[in-house]
Each structure stands twice: as structure tokens, then as C-alpha cells.
Short mmCIF file of C-alpha atoms and ligand atoms in Angstrom, two decimals:
data_model
loop_
_atom_site.label_atom_id
_atom_site.label_comp_id
_atom_site.label_asym_id
_atom_site.label_seq_id
_atom_site.Cartn_x
_atom_site.Cartn_y
_atom_site.Cartn_z
CA MET A 1 15.00 21.83 -5.99
CA ASP A 2 11.50 22.92 -4.82
CA LEU A 3 10.18 19.56 -3.59
CA ALA A 4 6.71 20.74 -2.66
CA LEU A 5 6.23 22.05 -6.34
CA ILE A 6 7.48 18.75 -7.65
CA ARG A 7 5.10 16.87 -5.60
CA LYS A 8 2.31 19.01 -6.78
CA SER A 9 3.29 18.28 -10.37
CA MET A 10 3.19 14.56 -9.51
CA VAL A 11 -0.30 14.87 -8.16
CA ASP A 12 -1.61 16.90 -11.03
CA ASP A 13 0.15 15.15 -13.96
CA GLN A 14 0.30 11.46 -12.78
CA LEU A 15 -2.76 11.19 -10.58
CA ARG A 16 -5.41 13.88 -11.26
CA ASN A 17 -4.77 13.67 -14.97
CA ARG A 18 -5.17 9.87 -15.05
CA GLY A 19 -8.61 10.03 -13.15
CA ILE A 20 -7.67 9.81 -9.34
CA LYS A 21 -10.59 12.01 -7.84
CA ASP A 22 -10.89 11.32 -4.19
CA ARG A 23 -10.12 14.69 -2.69
CA ARG A 24 -8.64 13.09 0.58
CA VAL A 25 -6.46 10.76 -1.44
CA LEU A 26 -5.01 13.71 -3.53
CA GLU A 27 -4.49 15.73 -0.19
CA ALA A 28 -2.54 12.73 1.34
CA PHE A 29 -0.24 12.62 -1.69
CA LEU A 30 0.37 16.40 -1.71
CA LYS A 31 1.29 16.17 1.99
CA VAL A 32 3.34 12.95 2.28
CA GLU A 33 6.98 13.71 1.36
CA ARG A 34 7.86 10.75 -0.95
CA HIS A 35 11.42 11.59 -1.18
CA LYS A 36 11.93 10.66 2.45
CA PHE A 37 11.12 7.05 1.55
CA VAL A 38 13.56 6.48 -1.30
CA PRO A 39 17.26 5.82 -1.12
CA GLU A 40 19.39 9.00 -1.00
CA ASP A 41 21.12 8.32 -4.45
CA LEU A 42 17.69 8.18 -6.06
CA LEU A 43 16.37 11.52 -4.68
CA ASP A 44 16.18 13.02 -8.19
CA ASN A 45 13.77 10.46 -9.25
CA ALA A 46 11.61 10.36 -5.98
CA TYR A 47 8.65 11.89 -7.73
CA ALA A 48 9.12 10.10 -11.05
CA ASP A 49 6.32 8.07 -12.73
CA PHE A 50 7.91 4.62 -12.13
CA PRO A 51 8.86 2.32 -9.17
CA LEU A 52 12.16 2.59 -7.56
CA PRO A 53 14.64 -0.09 -5.82
CA ILE A 54 14.66 0.29 -2.02
CA GLY A 55 17.04 -2.61 -1.15
CA GLU A 56 16.58 -6.38 -0.74
CA LYS A 57 15.56 -6.43 -4.50
CA GLN A 58 12.23 -4.79 -3.39
CA THR A 59 10.53 -1.61 -4.75
CA ILE A 60 8.49 1.47 -3.69
CA SER A 61 5.62 1.41 -6.26
CA GLN A 62 4.85 3.83 -8.86
CA PRO A 63 2.85 6.85 -7.37
CA TYR A 64 -0.08 6.21 -9.63
CA ILE A 65 -0.46 2.59 -8.56
CA VAL A 66 -0.24 3.59 -4.79
CA ALA A 67 -2.96 6.13 -5.42
CA LEU A 68 -5.31 3.84 -7.44
CA MET A 69 -5.03 1.03 -4.89
CA THR A 70 -5.75 3.63 -2.08
CA GLU A 71 -8.69 5.21 -3.92
CA LYS A 72 -10.33 1.77 -4.60
CA LEU A 73 -10.45 1.08 -0.87
CA GLU A 74 -13.01 4.02 -0.48
CA LEU A 75 -11.54 5.03 2.88
CA LYS A 76 -13.74 7.23 5.19
CA GLY A 77 -11.37 7.79 8.08
CA THR A 78 -12.70 5.34 10.81
CA GLU A 79 -11.01 2.16 9.34
CA ARG A 80 -8.40 -0.21 10.73
CA VAL A 81 -6.35 -1.23 7.73
CA LEU A 82 -3.87 -4.20 7.20
CA GLU A 83 -1.10 -3.82 4.71
CA ILE A 84 1.03 -6.63 3.60
CA GLY A 85 4.42 -5.52 2.28
CA THR A 86 5.55 -2.44 4.17
CA GLY A 87 8.60 -1.94 1.91
CA SER A 88 9.74 1.81 2.30
CA GLY A 89 6.63 2.69 4.49
CA TYR A 90 5.26 5.24 1.87
CA GLN A 91 1.82 3.40 1.26
CA ALA A 92 1.55 3.07 5.05
CA ALA A 93 2.08 6.66 5.38
CA ILE A 94 -0.49 7.54 2.89
CA LEU A 95 -2.88 5.23 4.60
CA ALA A 96 -2.23 6.62 7.94
CA GLU A 97 -3.26 10.13 6.56
CA LEU A 98 -6.67 8.61 5.66
CA VAL A 99 -7.74 6.05 8.32
CA LYS A 100 -7.64 5.53 12.07
CA GLN A 101 -4.91 2.82 12.49
CA VAL A 102 -2.57 1.12 10.01
CA TYR A 103 -1.09 -2.37 10.62
CA THR A 104 1.65 -3.40 8.30
CA ILE A 105 3.84 -6.47 8.01
CA GLU A 106 7.21 -6.76 6.15
CA ARG A 107 9.08 -10.03 5.65
CA PHE A 108 12.59 -8.27 5.42
CA ASP A 109 13.83 -7.03 8.92
CA ALA A 110 16.11 -4.39 7.33
CA LEU A 111 13.15 -2.83 5.30
CA ALA A 112 11.03 -2.95 8.40
CA LYS A 113 13.56 -1.14 10.52
CA GLN A 114 14.18 1.59 7.83
CA ALA A 115 10.56 2.12 7.28
CA GLN A 116 9.95 2.31 11.12
CA ALA A 117 12.66 4.92 11.45
CA THR A 118 11.36 6.97 8.60
CA LEU A 119 7.76 6.96 9.81
CA LEU A 120 8.65 7.76 13.51
CA ALA A 121 10.87 10.57 12.36
CA MET A 122 7.72 11.86 10.43
CA GLY A 123 5.63 11.68 13.62
CA TYR A 124 3.19 9.00 12.71
CA GLN A 125 1.59 7.60 15.79
CA ASN A 126 -1.04 5.35 14.08
CA ILE A 127 1.06 2.84 12.30
CA LYS A 128 2.05 -0.52 13.87
CA ILE A 129 4.86 -2.52 11.90
CA THR A 130 5.84 -6.05 12.47
CA VAL A 131 8.23 -8.45 10.75
CA GLY A 132 6.98 -11.78 9.53
CA ASP A 133 5.08 -13.67 6.91
CA GLY A 134 2.20 -11.39 6.05
CA THR A 135 0.26 -14.11 4.20
CA LEU A 136 -0.65 -15.32 7.69
CA GLY A 137 -2.06 -11.99 8.59
CA TRP A 138 -2.33 -10.30 12.03
CA PRO A 139 -4.87 -12.57 13.77
CA GLU A 140 -4.57 -10.67 17.07
CA GLU A 141 -5.67 -7.62 15.57
CA ALA A 142 -8.31 -8.92 13.16
CA PRO A 143 -10.79 -8.30 11.92
CA PHE A 144 -9.75 -5.37 9.50
CA GLU A 145 -12.32 -3.27 7.40
CA ARG A 146 -9.66 -2.85 4.67
CA ILE A 147 -6.56 -4.96 3.56
CA ILE A 148 -3.99 -4.09 0.89
CA ILE A 149 -1.39 -6.43 -0.34
CA THR A 150 1.44 -4.79 -2.22
CA ALA A 151 3.02 -7.81 -3.70
CA ALA A 152 1.66 -10.27 -6.27
CA THR A 153 0.15 -13.73 -5.35
CA PRO A 154 -1.66 -16.19 -7.69
CA ARG A 155 -4.64 -16.47 -5.19
CA VAL A 156 -6.18 -14.54 -2.13
CA PRO A 157 -4.43 -15.85 0.95
CA GLN A 158 -7.06 -17.65 2.87
CA PRO A 159 -5.94 -16.25 6.42
CA LEU A 160 -6.31 -12.67 4.95
CA PHE A 161 -9.71 -13.33 3.50
CA GLU A 162 -10.71 -14.76 6.98
CA GLN A 163 -9.40 -11.60 8.70
CA LEU A 164 -11.32 -9.24 6.36
CA ALA A 165 -14.29 -7.87 8.13
CA GLU A 166 -17.80 -8.62 6.68
CA GLY A 167 -18.47 -5.82 4.18
CA GLY A 168 -14.77 -5.04 4.05
CA LYS A 169 -12.67 -4.64 0.90
CA MET A 170 -9.21 -5.91 -0.10
CA ILE A 171 -7.03 -4.92 -2.93
CA LEU A 172 -4.11 -6.84 -4.26
CA PRO A 173 -2.23 -7.86 -7.49
CA LEU A 174 -3.45 -11.37 -8.55
CA GLY A 175 -1.13 -13.34 -10.63
CA ASP A 176 2.61 -14.24 -10.99
CA PHE A 177 5.74 -13.16 -13.10
CA ALA A 178 3.66 -14.12 -16.21
CA GLY A 179 0.92 -11.58 -15.67
CA GLN A 180 -0.86 -9.87 -12.76
CA VAL A 181 -4.28 -7.99 -12.50
CA LEU A 182 -4.92 -5.51 -9.81
CA THR A 183 -8.09 -6.97 -8.12
CA LEU A 184 -10.50 -5.58 -5.54
CA VAL A 185 -12.03 -8.34 -3.40
CA GLU A 186 -15.23 -7.59 -1.38
CA LYS A 187 -16.59 -9.77 1.40
CA LYS A 188 -20.27 -10.10 1.20
CA ASN A 189 -22.15 -12.60 3.29
CA GLY A 190 -18.69 -14.29 4.03
CA GLN A 191 -18.16 -14.68 0.14
CA PRO A 192 -15.52 -12.85 -2.09
CA HIS A 193 -16.87 -10.70 -4.95
CA THR A 194 -14.11 -9.67 -7.15
CA GLN A 195 -13.61 -7.01 -9.72
CA ASP A 196 -10.62 -6.62 -12.19
CA ILE A 197 -9.12 -3.06 -12.15
CA CYS A 198 -6.02 -3.20 -14.66
CA GLY A 199 -2.93 -5.00 -15.30
CA CYS A 200 0.08 -4.33 -13.17
CA VAL A 201 3.54 -5.53 -12.21
CA PHE A 202 4.55 -6.28 -8.60
CA VAL A 203 7.21 -8.24 -6.82
CA PRO A 204 6.12 -11.59 -5.41
CA LEU A 205 4.29 -12.16 -2.21
CA VAL A 206 6.54 -14.81 -0.75
CA GLY A 207 5.07 -16.81 2.03
CA LYS A 208 3.13 -19.89 3.16
CA PHE A 209 -0.13 -18.65 1.40
CA GLY A 210 1.52 -16.73 -1.29
CA GLN A 211 4.21 -17.67 -4.16
N1 LIG B 1 4.16 -0.79 0.04
C1 LIG B 1 5.48 -0.54 -0.22
C2 LIG B 1 5.93 0.84 -0.27
O1 LIG B 1 5.17 1.64 -0.05
O2 LIG B 1 7.16 1.04 -0.33
C3 LIG B 1 6.01 -1.27 -1.42
C4 LIG B 1 5.98 -2.77 -1.36
S1 LIG B 1 7.02 -3.85 -2.46
C5 LIG B 1 6.30 -3.47 -3.90
C6 LIG B 1 6.49 -5.31 -1.77
C7 LIG B 1 6.88 -5.66 -0.38
O3 LIG B 1 6.18 -6.85 0.06
C8 LIG B 1 8.44 -5.97 -0.32
O4 LIG B 1 9.08 -5.13 0.56
C9 LIG B 1 8.68 -7.36 0.15
O5 LIG B 1 9.66 -7.74 0.96
C10 LIG B 1 7.26 -7.55 0.75
N2 LIG B 1 6.84 -8.93 0.90
C11 LIG B 1 6.58 -10.05 0.07
N3 LIG B 1 6.21 -11.14 0.59
C12 LIG B 1 5.83 -10.75 1.83
C13 LIG B 1 5.26 -11.50 2.93
N4 LIG B 1 4.76 -12.77 2.72
N5 LIG B 1 4.97 -10.85 4.00
C14 LIG B 1 5.36 -9.51 4.30
N6 LIG B 1 5.92 -8.90 3.21
C15 LIG B 1 6.19 -9.44 2.15
#
């Protein structure tokens, strides 16, 4: 199985063909070995066009959704980014290719440990992982120029909006089990400006300021 070739097909068929254009984002998806983030028994589906289970009833998101969320953040390379929902660590690895520093929070200890091991083995030096309720954010490291929430919540968790830098962008699935919309939130003069992107399906953001 030529995984580099399969990865290239994923980038061409699932990302480029659906409108992902940011050259740096496409390069990151070509580089990061997604198969290292999925359970061994699902290796054959590592580059498939759907989410996969990663344990604890959680998922690694569909490649296109990871790419879309990443592209909408319009990353230049200098940013400090906060991710809520480390999961497998795949989104964190993609971000680490594109920004200065990634901070990521996961509520399940087992998932955080596994992601940490995977990311260390791959040599990432610019990702910090912690275990806890991500809806509280990471106040010691705030403010963040970008925040990405990879689990669904009916409203923007207030601590996270507070920890978003002025002029910063946050992307998240807003909604619950009945329906969710991928939403981009920009902070301008301290106020949220929101833009709906598309419908989506994510596991719930479970925490004090989530579901
Ligand atoms: N970004 C992940 C990846 O690349 O594999 C996929 C994330 S998965 C769709 C959502 C993750 O959010 C799950 O691992 C879940 O445990 C986590 N999560 C849910 N609520 C959370 C919270 N309050 N704080 C931190 N993590 C949370």
C-alpha cells in the first residue's frame, strides 16, 4: 500500500476538488501522515472520506472538515492557536505545520496520552497538550489569535471568546444533536461577528460552558 499516493489522492479528490485552495493547507495535508492517528484495525480507512472512531466514543473528523476549518482560520504562520478537543491529535499536527504554537485541550486522559505519544514520535515541538474542560480555555496562555473547537456546543463558551485576541478568529460547530452549523466568529471591537459556513455533525462539547 503506497500511503503517500493514497494521501495525494485524498488531497486531490476530497480537498482540492471541493474547493480547498490555500496552498499551505494543502501541503500540510500532503505531509501529515493521517494513518498514524487512527487505530491499527482501521488503517485501511485512514484516508477515507468519513470520520473514524478513536476510542472513548470519540472520532477523528473527516479530512475535508479538518481542512475546511483550518482554511477558514486564514493562518499566516505567526499565530498561537488554541484547539479544544485534541482527540487523535491529527488536527493539532495539521495546525502545527501552519502556525507558531498550538495549545490543545482534551477531556479524556487516555486520548490525550495517545495523542501526545503520536505527536512526540512524529517530532512535533510546538504542540502543548493538557487534560481538562476545554470550555474554560487556557487562561495562563491567553490571548490566542485563533481558536478551533472540534466538538459541538449550542453557544460560544464565554471564557473562550474572552481568551480570543482582538481581531482574532474562532471556528466551531454551533448546535446540538438535532443540528449543527460550522460557524466562523471574528472578534471586532470586543464584539462577535459570526458567519455560517455549512451544516456539520460533531460529537458534543461536554463541559461547564458547553453541552
Ligand atoms: N480534533 C480531533 C482530531 O483531530 O482527532 C477530533 C476531535 S473529536 C471530533 C472531539 C473531541 O473533543 C473528543 O476527543 C472529545 O473528547 C473532546 N471534547 C469534548 N468536550 C471537551 C471539553 N469540554 N474539553 C476538551 N475536550 C473535549
